[in-house]
Short mmCIF file of C-alpha atoms and ligand atoms in Angstrom, two decimals:
data_model
loop_
_atom_site.label_atom_id
_atom_site.label_comp_id
_atom_site.label_asym_id
_atom_site.label_seq_id
_atom_site.Cartn_x
_atom_site.Cartn_y
_atom_site.Cartn_z
CA MET A 1 26.38 -58.44 64.68
CA LYS A 2 27.81 -61.85 63.84
CA ARG A 3 25.60 -64.91 63.56
CA GLY A 4 26.87 -66.39 66.85
CA GLU A 5 26.36 -63.15 68.75
CA PHE A 6 22.85 -62.79 67.36
CA LEU A 7 21.88 -66.33 68.31
CA ARG A 8 23.40 -65.94 71.77
CA SER A 9 21.43 -62.71 72.22
CA LEU A 10 18.30 -64.81 71.79
CA GLY A 11 19.31 -66.85 74.83
CA LEU A 12 19.72 -70.14 73.00
CA SER A 13 21.67 -73.01 74.56
CA THR A 14 25.02 -74.22 73.26
CA SER A 15 23.49 -77.36 71.76
CA THR A 16 20.83 -75.32 70.03
CA LEU A 17 23.50 -72.98 68.74
CA MET A 18 25.45 -75.92 67.33
CA ALA A 19 22.32 -77.03 65.47
CA PHE A 20 21.98 -73.56 64.01
CA TYR A 21 25.61 -73.52 63.01
CA CYS A 22 25.21 -76.86 61.24
CA LEU A 23 22.01 -75.70 59.61
CA GLY A 24 23.71 -72.50 58.56
CA THR A 25 26.53 -74.44 56.99
CA THR A 26 24.09 -76.61 55.06
CA MET A 27 22.09 -73.63 53.89
CA THR A 28 25.21 -71.82 52.83
CA ALA A 29 26.34 -74.86 50.91
CA CYS A 30 22.98 -75.10 49.12
CA GLY A 31 22.53 -71.44 48.28
CA SER A 32 24.35 -69.42 45.73
CA LYS A 33 27.30 -67.36 46.86
CA ASP A 34 25.36 -64.16 46.40
CA ASP A 35 22.79 -65.26 49.00
CA ASP A 36 25.12 -64.82 51.98
CA PRO A 37 25.06 -61.17 53.10
CA ASN A 38 27.75 -61.89 55.74
CA PRO A 39 30.47 -64.03 54.19
CA ASP A 40 32.87 -65.57 56.68
CA PRO A 41 35.78 -63.34 57.56
CA ASP A 42 39.32 -64.23 56.58
CA PRO A 43 40.15 -67.29 58.70
CA ASN A 44 43.82 -66.23 58.81
CA PRO A 45 43.81 -62.46 59.26
CA GLY A 46 47.20 -60.90 58.91
CA GLY A 47 48.34 -64.25 57.66
CA GLY A 48 50.23 -64.84 54.51
CA GLY A 49 50.76 -68.46 55.39
CA GLY A 50 53.72 -70.21 56.94
CA SER A 51 55.42 -69.27 60.15
CA GLY A 52 56.46 -65.81 59.07
CA ILE A 53 60.07 -66.81 59.73
CA THR A 54 62.55 -66.86 56.86
CA GLY A 55 66.19 -67.88 57.09
CA THR A 56 68.46 -69.83 59.42
CA THR A 57 67.18 -70.27 62.98
CA THR A 58 69.47 -73.04 64.19
CA GLY A 59 73.20 -73.65 64.40
CA THR A 60 76.00 -71.12 64.48
CA ALA A 61 75.02 -68.96 61.49
CA ILE A 62 71.77 -67.53 62.84
CA ASN A 63 70.30 -65.12 60.30
CA PHE A 64 66.56 -64.83 59.81
CA THR A 65 63.69 -62.40 59.43
CA VAL A 66 60.43 -62.27 61.33
CA ASP A 67 57.32 -61.09 59.47
CA MET A 68 55.46 -59.07 62.07
CA ALA A 69 52.27 -59.20 59.98
CA ASN A 70 52.16 -62.99 60.29
CA SER A 71 49.66 -64.15 62.91
CA ASN A 72 52.27 -66.48 64.43
CA ASN A 73 54.32 -63.49 65.52
CA THR A 74 51.71 -61.20 67.02
CA LYS A 75 53.17 -61.75 70.50
CA LEU A 76 56.11 -59.63 69.42
CA LYS A 77 53.83 -56.64 68.98
CA THR A 78 53.15 -56.52 72.72
CA ASN A 79 55.66 -55.49 75.36
CA GLY A 80 56.49 -58.60 77.37
CA GLY A 81 55.69 -61.01 74.56
CA PHE A 82 58.10 -63.52 73.07
CA ILE A 83 58.38 -66.32 70.53
CA ILE A 84 60.80 -69.19 70.12
CA THR A 85 61.88 -70.17 66.65
CA GLY A 86 64.53 -72.79 66.04
CA ASP A 87 67.27 -72.22 68.63
CA VAL A 88 66.37 -68.60 69.25
CA LEU A 89 64.13 -66.76 71.70
CA VAL A 90 62.94 -63.37 70.42
CA ALA A 91 61.21 -61.06 72.88
CA LYS A 92 59.80 -57.58 73.09
CA THR A 93 60.82 -56.44 76.55
CA THR A 94 58.56 -54.67 78.97
CA ALA A 95 60.38 -51.49 77.90
CA GLY A 96 59.47 -52.15 74.27
CA SER A 97 62.88 -53.07 72.84
CA TYR A 98 63.59 -56.25 70.93
CA ILE A 99 66.08 -58.84 72.16
CA ALA A 100 67.16 -62.23 70.81
CA LEU A 101 69.10 -64.88 72.68
CA SER A 102 69.83 -68.55 72.44
CA LYS A 103 66.91 -70.52 73.81
CA ILE A 104 69.34 -73.23 74.92
CA CYS A 105 70.12 -72.99 78.63
CA THR A 106 73.87 -73.14 79.20
CA HIS A 107 73.39 -75.48 82.15
CA GLU A 108 71.99 -78.60 80.52
CA GLY A 109 70.47 -77.32 77.32
CA ASN A 110 66.80 -77.06 78.14
CA PRO A 111 64.71 -74.26 76.62
CA VAL A 112 64.50 -70.95 78.43
CA ALA A 113 61.67 -68.42 78.40
CA TYR A 114 61.30 -64.67 78.73
CA ARG A 115 59.60 -63.49 81.93
CA SER A 116 57.90 -60.14 81.56
CA GLY A 117 57.24 -59.88 85.30
CA SER A 118 60.95 -59.68 86.10
CA ASN A 119 62.17 -58.73 82.61
CA ASP A 120 64.64 -61.60 82.52
CA ILE A 121 65.23 -65.03 81.04
CA PHE A 122 64.29 -68.10 83.07
CA CYS A 123 65.03 -71.80 82.76
CA GLN A 124 62.39 -73.72 84.59
CA THR A 125 64.35 -76.97 84.60
CA HIS A 126 66.71 -76.04 87.44
CA GLY A 127 65.89 -72.38 88.00
CA SER A 128 68.73 -70.57 86.28
CA THR A 129 68.04 -66.95 85.41
CA PHE A 130 69.74 -64.64 82.93
CA SER A 131 69.56 -60.92 82.29
CA ILE A 132 68.12 -59.77 78.98
CA ALA A 133 71.76 -59.24 77.96
CA GLY A 134 72.37 -62.95 78.54
CA ALA A 135 74.41 -62.72 81.77
CA VAL A 136 73.83 -65.36 84.42
CA THR A 137 71.97 -63.85 87.38
CA ASN A 138 71.24 -67.11 89.15
CA GLY A 139 72.76 -70.58 88.77
CA PRO A 140 73.26 -73.44 88.37
CA ALA A 141 74.10 -72.13 84.88
CA ALA A 142 77.55 -70.53 84.87
CA THR A 143 77.90 -69.41 81.25
CA PRO A 144 76.00 -66.52 79.63
CA LEU A 145 73.39 -67.13 76.97
CA LYS A 146 74.48 -66.26 73.45
CA THR A 147 72.84 -63.08 72.21
CA TYR A 148 71.93 -61.96 68.71
CA THR A 149 71.37 -58.56 67.19
CA VAL A 150 67.84 -57.52 66.26
CA THR A 151 67.16 -54.85 63.67
CA VAL A 152 63.69 -53.44 63.05
CA SER A 153 62.82 -52.40 59.49
CA ALA A 154 61.92 -48.77 58.87
CA ASP A 155 58.25 -49.64 58.52
CA GLY A 156 58.33 -51.83 61.64
CA ASN A 157 56.99 -54.85 59.76
CA THR A 158 60.12 -56.99 59.77
CA LEU A 159 62.70 -57.96 62.38
CA THR A 160 66.09 -59.21 61.28
CA VAL A 161 67.96 -61.41 63.76
CA LYS A 162 71.64 -62.15 63.19
CA ALA A 163 74.52 -63.78 64.99
S1 LIG B 1 69.01 -76.83 82.15
FE1 LIG B 1 68.56 -74.76 82.61
S2 LIG B 1 68.95 -74.59 84.73
FE2 LIG B 1 69.48 -76.64 84.27
#
């Protein structure tokens, strides 16, 4: 049981808990490292620092990798999740496949988003919608979104997105 859970199980108020947390911090700072039987867990689990994105994410020569172990990219492990990096929207569809498209709406250039409920791309500015293949399904946009290829590494830990 973690410290917070234990204190909450005692029925203590939030302000009392904060006092305990502060006291705990002070005590930890004063004691030797060997005194703490429950050292704090890794504050950045699955991290590795940075965004987990390496390469070119803007312009015409899109070519980058996504580190799936990086905590910034955990949404891509869940069907229906997506991230936006640079000019590109990367999503894991409700069917579990990866797609990547320009995030720049072809109407007036505002950012689009993936909608898991309808498995499509939506621009909230004026309501344009696009299929996951980039085709316009509802205006005012009239031009498809640019799409990119997504390749999953054999171990599933890295996505490569290319123009
Ligand atoms: S900018 Fe996207 S619909 Fe107008």
